[in-house]
JSON list of C-alpha atoms and ligand atoms in Angstrom, two decimals:
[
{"chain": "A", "resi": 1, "resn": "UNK", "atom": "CA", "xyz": [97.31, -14.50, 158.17]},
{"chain": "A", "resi": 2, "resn": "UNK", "atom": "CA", "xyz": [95.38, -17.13, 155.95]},
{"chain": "A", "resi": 3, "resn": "UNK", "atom": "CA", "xyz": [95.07, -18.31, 152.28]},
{"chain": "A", "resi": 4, "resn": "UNK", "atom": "CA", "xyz": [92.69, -19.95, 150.86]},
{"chain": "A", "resi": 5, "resn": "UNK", "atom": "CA", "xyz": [93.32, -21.76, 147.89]},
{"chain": "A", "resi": 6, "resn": "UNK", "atom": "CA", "xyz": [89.96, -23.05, 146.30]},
{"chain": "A", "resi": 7, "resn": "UNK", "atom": "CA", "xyz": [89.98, -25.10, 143.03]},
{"chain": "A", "resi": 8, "resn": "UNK", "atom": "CA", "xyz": [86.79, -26.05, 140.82]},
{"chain": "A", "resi": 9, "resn": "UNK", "atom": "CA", "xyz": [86.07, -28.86, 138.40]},
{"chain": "A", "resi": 10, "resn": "UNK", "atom": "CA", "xyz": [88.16, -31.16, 136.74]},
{"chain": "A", "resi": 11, "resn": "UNK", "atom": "CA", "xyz": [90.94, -29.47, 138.53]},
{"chain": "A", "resi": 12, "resn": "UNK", "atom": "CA", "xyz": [90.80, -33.42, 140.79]},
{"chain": "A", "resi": 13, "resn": "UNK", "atom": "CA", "xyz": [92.35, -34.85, 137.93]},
{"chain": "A", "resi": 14, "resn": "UNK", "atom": "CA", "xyz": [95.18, -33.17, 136.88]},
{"chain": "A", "resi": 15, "resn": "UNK", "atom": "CA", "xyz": [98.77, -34.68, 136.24]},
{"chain": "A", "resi": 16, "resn": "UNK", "atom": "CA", "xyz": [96.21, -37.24, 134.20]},
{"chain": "A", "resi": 17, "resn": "UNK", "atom": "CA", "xyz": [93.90, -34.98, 132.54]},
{"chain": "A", "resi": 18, "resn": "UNK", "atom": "CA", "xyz": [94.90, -33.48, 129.05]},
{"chain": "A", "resi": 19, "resn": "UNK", "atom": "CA", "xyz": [98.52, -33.22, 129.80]},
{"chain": "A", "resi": 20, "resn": "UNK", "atom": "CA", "xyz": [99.72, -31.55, 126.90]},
{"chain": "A", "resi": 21, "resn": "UNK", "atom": "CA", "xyz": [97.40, -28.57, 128.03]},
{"chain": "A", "resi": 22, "resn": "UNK", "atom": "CA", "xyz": [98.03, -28.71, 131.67]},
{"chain": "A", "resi": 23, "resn": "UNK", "atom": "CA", "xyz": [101.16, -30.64, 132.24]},
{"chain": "A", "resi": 24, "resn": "UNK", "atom": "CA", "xyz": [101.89, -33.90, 134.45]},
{"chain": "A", "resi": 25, "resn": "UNK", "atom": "CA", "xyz": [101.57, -32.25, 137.81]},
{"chain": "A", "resi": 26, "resn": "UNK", "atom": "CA", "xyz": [99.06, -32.94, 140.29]},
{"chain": "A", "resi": 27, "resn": "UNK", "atom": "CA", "xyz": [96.56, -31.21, 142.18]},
{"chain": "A", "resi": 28, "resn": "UNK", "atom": "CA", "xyz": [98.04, -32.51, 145.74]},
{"chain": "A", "resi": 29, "resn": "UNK", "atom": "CA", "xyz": [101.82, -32.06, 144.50]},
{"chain": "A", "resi": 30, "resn": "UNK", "atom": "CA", "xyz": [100.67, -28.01, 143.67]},
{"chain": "A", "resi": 31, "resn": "UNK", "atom": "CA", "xyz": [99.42, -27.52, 146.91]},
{"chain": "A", "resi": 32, "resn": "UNK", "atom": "CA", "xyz": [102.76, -29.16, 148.57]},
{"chain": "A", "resi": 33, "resn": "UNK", "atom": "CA", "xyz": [104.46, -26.26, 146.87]},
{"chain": "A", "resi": 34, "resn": "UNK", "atom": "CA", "xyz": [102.24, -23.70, 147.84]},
{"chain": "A", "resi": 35, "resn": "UNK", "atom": "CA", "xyz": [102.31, -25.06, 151.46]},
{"chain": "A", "resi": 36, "resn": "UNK", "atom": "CA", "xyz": [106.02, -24.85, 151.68]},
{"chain": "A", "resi": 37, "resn": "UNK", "atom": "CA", "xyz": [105.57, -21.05, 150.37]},
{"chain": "A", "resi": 38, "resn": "UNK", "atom": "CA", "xyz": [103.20, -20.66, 152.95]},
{"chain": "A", "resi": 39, "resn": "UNK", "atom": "CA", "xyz": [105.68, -22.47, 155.50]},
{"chain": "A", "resi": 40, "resn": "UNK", "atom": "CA", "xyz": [108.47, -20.09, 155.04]},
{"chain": "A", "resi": 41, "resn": "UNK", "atom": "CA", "xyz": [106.24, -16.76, 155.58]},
{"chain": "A", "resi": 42, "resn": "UNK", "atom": "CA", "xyz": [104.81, -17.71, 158.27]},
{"chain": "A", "resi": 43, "resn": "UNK", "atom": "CA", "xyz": [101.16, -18.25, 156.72]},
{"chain": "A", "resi": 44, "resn": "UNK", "atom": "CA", "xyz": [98.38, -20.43, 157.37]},
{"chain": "A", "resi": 45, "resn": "UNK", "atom": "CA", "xyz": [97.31, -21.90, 154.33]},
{"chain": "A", "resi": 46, "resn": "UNK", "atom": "CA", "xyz": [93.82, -24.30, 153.30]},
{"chain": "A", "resi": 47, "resn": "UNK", "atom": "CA", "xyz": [92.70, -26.04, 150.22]},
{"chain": "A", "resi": 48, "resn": "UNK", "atom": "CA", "xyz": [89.19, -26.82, 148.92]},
{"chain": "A", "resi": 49, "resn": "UNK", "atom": "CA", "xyz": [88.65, -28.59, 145.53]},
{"chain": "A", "resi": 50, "resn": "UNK", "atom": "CA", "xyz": [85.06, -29.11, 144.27]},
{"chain": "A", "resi": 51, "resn": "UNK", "atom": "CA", "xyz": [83.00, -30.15, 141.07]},
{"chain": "A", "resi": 52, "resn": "UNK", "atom": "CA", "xyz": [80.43, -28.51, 142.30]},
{"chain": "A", "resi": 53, "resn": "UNK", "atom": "CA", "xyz": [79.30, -24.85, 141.54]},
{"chain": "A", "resi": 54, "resn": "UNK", "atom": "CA", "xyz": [77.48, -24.36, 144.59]},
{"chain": "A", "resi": 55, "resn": "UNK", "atom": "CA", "xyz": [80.14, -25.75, 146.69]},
{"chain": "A", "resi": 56, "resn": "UNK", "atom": "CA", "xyz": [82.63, -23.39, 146.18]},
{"chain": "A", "resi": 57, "resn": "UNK", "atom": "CA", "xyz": [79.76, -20.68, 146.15]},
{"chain": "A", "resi": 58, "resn": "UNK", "atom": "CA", "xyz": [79.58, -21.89, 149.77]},
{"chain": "A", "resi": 59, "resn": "UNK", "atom": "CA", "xyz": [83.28, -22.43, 150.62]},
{"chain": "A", "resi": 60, "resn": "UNK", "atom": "CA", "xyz": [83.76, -18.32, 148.92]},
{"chain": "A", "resi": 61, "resn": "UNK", "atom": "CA", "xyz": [81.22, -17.62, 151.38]},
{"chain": "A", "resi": 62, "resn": "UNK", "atom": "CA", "xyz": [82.39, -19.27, 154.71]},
{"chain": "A", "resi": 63, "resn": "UNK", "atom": "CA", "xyz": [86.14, -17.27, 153.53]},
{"chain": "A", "resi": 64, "resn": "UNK", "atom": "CA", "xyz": [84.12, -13.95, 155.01]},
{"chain": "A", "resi": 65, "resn": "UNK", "atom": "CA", "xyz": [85.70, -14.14, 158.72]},
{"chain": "A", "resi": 66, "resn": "UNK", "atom": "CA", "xyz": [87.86, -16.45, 158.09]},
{"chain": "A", "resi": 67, "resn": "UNK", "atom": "CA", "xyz": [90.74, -15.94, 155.59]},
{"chain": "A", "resi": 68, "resn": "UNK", "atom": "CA", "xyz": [92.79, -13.12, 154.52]},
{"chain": "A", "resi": 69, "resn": "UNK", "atom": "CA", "xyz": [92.87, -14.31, 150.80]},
{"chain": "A", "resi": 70, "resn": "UNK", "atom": "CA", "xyz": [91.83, -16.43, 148.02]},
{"chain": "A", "resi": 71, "resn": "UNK", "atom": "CA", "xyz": [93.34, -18.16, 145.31]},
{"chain": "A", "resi": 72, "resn": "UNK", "atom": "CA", "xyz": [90.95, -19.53, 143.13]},
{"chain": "A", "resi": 73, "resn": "UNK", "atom": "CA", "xyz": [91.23, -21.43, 139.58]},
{"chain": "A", "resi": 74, "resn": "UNK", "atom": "CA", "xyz": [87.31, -21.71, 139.24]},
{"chain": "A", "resi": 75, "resn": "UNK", "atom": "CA", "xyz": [88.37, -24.03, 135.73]},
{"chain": "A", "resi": 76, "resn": "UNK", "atom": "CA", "xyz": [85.00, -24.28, 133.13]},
{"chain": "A", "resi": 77, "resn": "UNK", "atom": "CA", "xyz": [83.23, -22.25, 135.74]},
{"chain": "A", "resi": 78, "resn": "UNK", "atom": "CA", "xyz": [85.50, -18.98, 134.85]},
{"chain": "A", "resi": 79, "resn": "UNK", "atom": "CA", "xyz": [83.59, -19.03, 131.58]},
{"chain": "A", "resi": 80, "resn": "UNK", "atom": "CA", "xyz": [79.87, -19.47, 133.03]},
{"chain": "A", "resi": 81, "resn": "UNK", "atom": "CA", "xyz": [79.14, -18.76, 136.77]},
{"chain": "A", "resi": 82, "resn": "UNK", "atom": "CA", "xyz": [77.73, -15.51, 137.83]},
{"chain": "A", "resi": 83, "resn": "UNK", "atom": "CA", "xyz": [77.36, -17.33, 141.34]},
{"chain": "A", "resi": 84, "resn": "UNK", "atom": "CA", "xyz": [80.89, -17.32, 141.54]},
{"chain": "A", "resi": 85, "resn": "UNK", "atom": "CA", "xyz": [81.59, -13.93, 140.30]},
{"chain": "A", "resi": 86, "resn": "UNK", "atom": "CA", "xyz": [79.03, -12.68, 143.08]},
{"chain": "A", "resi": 87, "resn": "UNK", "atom": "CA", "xyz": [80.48, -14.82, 145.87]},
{"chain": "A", "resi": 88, "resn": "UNK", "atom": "CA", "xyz": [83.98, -13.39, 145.80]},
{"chain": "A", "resi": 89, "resn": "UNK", "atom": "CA", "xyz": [82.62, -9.72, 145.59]},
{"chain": "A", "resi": 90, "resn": "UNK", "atom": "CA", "xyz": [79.93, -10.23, 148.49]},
{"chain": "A", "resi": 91, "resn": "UNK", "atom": "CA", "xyz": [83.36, -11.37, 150.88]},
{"chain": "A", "resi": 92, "resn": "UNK", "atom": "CA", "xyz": [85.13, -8.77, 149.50]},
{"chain": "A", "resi": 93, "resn": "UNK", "atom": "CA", "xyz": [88.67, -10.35, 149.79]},
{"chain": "A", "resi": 94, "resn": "UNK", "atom": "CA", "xyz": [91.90, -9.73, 147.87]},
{"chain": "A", "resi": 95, "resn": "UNK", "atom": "CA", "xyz": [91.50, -12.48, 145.25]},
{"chain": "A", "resi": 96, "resn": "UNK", "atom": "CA", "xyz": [94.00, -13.52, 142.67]},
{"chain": "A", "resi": 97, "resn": "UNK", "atom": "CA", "xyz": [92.38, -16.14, 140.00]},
{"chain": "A", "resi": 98, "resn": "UNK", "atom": "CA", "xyz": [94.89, -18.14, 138.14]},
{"chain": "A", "resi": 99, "resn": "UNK", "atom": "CA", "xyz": [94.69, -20.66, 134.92]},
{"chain": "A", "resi": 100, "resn": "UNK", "atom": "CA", "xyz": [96.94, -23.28, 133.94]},
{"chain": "A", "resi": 101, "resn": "UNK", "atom": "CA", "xyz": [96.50, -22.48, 130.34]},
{"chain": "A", "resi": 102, "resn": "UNK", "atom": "CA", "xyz": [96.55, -19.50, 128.50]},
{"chain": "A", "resi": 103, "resn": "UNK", "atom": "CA", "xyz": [93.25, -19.07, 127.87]},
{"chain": "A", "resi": 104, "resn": "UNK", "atom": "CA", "xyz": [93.59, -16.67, 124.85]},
{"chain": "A", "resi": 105, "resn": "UNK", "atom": "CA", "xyz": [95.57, -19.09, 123.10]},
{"chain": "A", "resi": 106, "resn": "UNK", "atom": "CA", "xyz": [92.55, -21.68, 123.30]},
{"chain": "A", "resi": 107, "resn": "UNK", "atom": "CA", "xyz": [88.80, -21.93, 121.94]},
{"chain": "A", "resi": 108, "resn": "UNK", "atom": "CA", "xyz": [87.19, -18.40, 122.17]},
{"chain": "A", "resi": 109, "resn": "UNK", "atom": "CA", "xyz": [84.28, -19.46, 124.85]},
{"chain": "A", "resi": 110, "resn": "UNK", "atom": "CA", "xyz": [87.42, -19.66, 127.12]},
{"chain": "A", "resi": 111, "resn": "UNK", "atom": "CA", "xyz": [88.50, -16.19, 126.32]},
{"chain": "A", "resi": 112, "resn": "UNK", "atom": "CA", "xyz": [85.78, -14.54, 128.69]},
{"chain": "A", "resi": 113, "resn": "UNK", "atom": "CA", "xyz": [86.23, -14.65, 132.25]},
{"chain": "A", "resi": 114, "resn": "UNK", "atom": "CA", "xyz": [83.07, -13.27, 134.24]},
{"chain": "A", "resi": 115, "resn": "UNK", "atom": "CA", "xyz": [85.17, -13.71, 137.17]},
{"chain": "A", "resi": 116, "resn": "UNK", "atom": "CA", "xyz": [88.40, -11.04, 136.63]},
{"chain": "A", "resi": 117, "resn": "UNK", "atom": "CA", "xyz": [86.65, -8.07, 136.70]},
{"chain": "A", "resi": 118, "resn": "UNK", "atom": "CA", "xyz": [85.87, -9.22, 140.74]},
{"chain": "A", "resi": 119, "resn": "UNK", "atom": "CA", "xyz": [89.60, -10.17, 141.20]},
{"chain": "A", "resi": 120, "resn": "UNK", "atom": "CA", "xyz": [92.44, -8.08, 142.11]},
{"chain": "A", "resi": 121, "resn": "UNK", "atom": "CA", "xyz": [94.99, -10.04, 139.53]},
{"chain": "A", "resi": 122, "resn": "UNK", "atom": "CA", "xyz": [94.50, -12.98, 137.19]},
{"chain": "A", "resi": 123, "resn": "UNK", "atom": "CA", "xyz": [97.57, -15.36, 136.11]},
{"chain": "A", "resi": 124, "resn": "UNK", "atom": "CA", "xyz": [97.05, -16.98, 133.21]},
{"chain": "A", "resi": 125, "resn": "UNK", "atom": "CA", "xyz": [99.43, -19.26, 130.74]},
{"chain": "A", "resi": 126, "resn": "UNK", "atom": "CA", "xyz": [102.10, -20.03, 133.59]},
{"chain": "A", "resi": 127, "resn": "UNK", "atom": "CA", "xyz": [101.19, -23.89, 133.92]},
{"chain": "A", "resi": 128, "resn": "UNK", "atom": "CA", "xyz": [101.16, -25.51, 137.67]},
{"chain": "A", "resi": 129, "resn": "UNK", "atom": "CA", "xyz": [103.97, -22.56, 138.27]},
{"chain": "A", "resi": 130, "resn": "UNK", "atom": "CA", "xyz": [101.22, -19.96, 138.56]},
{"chain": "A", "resi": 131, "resn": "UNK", "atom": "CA", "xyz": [99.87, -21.15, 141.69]},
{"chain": "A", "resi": 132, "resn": "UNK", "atom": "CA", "xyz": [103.46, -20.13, 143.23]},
{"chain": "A", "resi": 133, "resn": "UNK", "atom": "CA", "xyz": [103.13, -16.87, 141.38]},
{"chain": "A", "resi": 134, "resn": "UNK", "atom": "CA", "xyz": [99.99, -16.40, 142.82]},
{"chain": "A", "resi": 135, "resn": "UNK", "atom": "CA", "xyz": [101.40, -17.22, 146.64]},
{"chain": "A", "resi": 136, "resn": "UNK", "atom": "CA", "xyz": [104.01, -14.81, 145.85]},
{"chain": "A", "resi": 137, "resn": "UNK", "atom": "CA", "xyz": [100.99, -11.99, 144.79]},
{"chain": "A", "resi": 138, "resn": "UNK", "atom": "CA", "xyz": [99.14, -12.80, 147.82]},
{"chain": "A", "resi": 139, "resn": "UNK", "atom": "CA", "xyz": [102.14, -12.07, 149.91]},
{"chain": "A", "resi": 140, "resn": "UNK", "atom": "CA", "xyz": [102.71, -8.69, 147.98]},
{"chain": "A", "resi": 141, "resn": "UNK", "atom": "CA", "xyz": [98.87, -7.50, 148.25]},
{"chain": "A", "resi": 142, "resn": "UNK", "atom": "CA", "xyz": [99.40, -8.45, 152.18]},
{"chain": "A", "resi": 143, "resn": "UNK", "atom": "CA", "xyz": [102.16, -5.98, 152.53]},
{"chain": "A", "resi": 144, "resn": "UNK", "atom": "CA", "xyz": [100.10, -3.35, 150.40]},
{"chain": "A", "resi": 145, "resn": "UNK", "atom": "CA", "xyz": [97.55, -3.63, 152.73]},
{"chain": "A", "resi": 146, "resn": "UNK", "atom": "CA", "xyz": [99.35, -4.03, 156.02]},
{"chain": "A", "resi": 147, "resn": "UNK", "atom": "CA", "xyz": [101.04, -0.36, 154.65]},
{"chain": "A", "resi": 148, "resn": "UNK", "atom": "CA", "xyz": [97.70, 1.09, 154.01]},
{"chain": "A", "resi": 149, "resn": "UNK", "atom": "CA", "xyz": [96.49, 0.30, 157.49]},
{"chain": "A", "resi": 150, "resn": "UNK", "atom": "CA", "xyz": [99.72, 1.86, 158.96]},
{"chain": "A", "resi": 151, "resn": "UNK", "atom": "CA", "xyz": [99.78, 4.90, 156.64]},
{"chain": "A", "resi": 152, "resn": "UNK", "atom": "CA", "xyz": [95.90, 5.55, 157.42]},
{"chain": "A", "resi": 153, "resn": "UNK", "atom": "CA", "xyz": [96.79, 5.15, 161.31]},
{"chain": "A", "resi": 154, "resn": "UNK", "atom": "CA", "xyz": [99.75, 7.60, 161.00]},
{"chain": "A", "resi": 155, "resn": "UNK", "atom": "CA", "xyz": [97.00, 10.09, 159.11]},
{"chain": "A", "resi": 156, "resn": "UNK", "atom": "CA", "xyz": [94.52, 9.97, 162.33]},
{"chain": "A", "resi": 157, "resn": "UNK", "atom": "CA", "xyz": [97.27, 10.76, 165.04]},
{"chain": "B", "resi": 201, "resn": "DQA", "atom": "C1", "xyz": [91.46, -23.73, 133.32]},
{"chain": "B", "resi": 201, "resn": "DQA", "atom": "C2", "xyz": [90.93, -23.24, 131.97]},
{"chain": "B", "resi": 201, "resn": "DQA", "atom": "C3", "xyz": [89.43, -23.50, 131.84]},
{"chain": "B", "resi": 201, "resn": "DQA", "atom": "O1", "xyz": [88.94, -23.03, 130.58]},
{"chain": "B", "resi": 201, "resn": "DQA", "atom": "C4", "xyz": [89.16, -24.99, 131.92]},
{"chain": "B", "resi": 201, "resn": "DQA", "atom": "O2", "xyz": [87.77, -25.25, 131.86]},
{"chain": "B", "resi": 201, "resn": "DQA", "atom": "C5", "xyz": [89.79, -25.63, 133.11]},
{"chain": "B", "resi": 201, "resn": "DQA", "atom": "C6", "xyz": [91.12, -25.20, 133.55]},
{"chain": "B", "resi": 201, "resn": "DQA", "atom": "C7", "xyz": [92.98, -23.56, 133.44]},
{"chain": "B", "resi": 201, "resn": "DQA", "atom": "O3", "xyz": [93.48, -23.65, 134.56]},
{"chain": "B", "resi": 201, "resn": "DQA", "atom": "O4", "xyz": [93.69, -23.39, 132.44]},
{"chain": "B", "resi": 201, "resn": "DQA", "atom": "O5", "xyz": [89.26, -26.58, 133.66]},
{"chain": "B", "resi": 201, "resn": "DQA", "atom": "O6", "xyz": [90.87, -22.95, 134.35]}
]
């Protein structure tokens, strides 16, 4: 099984960027602890960061095939990108989006998110700690699955 942890603007600079909103930790010292989650179950695990919006358009798209799961934190694009939103439900993959911040507690053009509604779970408000809360999601929605597919199977025979 795969994850695929994508991360969009701005998200580069973190442990330097605005720390009193998003702490001191950064990006590569998040994705140590997520690979150590991913370590101890037994899962592969791949990171993409981009700037760009049609980047991770493309990087949602080559997930069809390919990985089991996304994480995303698609940052200022939460708030704007319909690209996005249609990306993750054209691959159709159990996707948790997760925010540093909590977003409700900030300017109200960060209070929409036109990419929830495609997700199976948002975590927002958590600080770098989401991202583990999110591995620990992914690993639940696996098993969900994984007992779907058996329960179906038992159904047929
Ligand atoms: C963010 C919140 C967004 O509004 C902002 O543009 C970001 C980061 C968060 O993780 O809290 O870049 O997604």
């Amino acid at each position: 099984m795969k994850i695929t942890v994508i991360q969009g603007p701005n998200l580069n600079m973190l442990g330097t960027r605005e720390q009193h909103i998003y702490g001191t930790m950064k990006l590569e010292e998040i994705h140590a602890q997520m690979k150590d989650v991913a370590a101890q179950n037994d899962m592969e695990i791949e990171f993409f960061q981009s700037n760009l919006e049609g980047e991770l358009v493309d990087k949602i798209q080559e997930c069809f095939g390919d990985t089991n799961g996304i994480i995303i934190n698609p940052a200022a694009y939460t708030h704007t990108s319909i690209a996005i939103r249609d990306a993750i439900a054209a691959v159709s993959l159990p996707t948790i989006e997760v925010h540093i911040s909590n977003l409700y507690r900030r300017e109200e053009f960060r209070q929409k998110s036109l990419i929830s509604p495609v997700c199976a779970s948002t975590l927002i408000g958590f600080g770098p700690f989401g991202y583990h809360l999110a591995m620990i999601g992914m690993l639940q929605l696996f098993s969900e699955i994984e007992a779907m597919k058996e329960a179906e199977k038992s159904a047929q025979q």
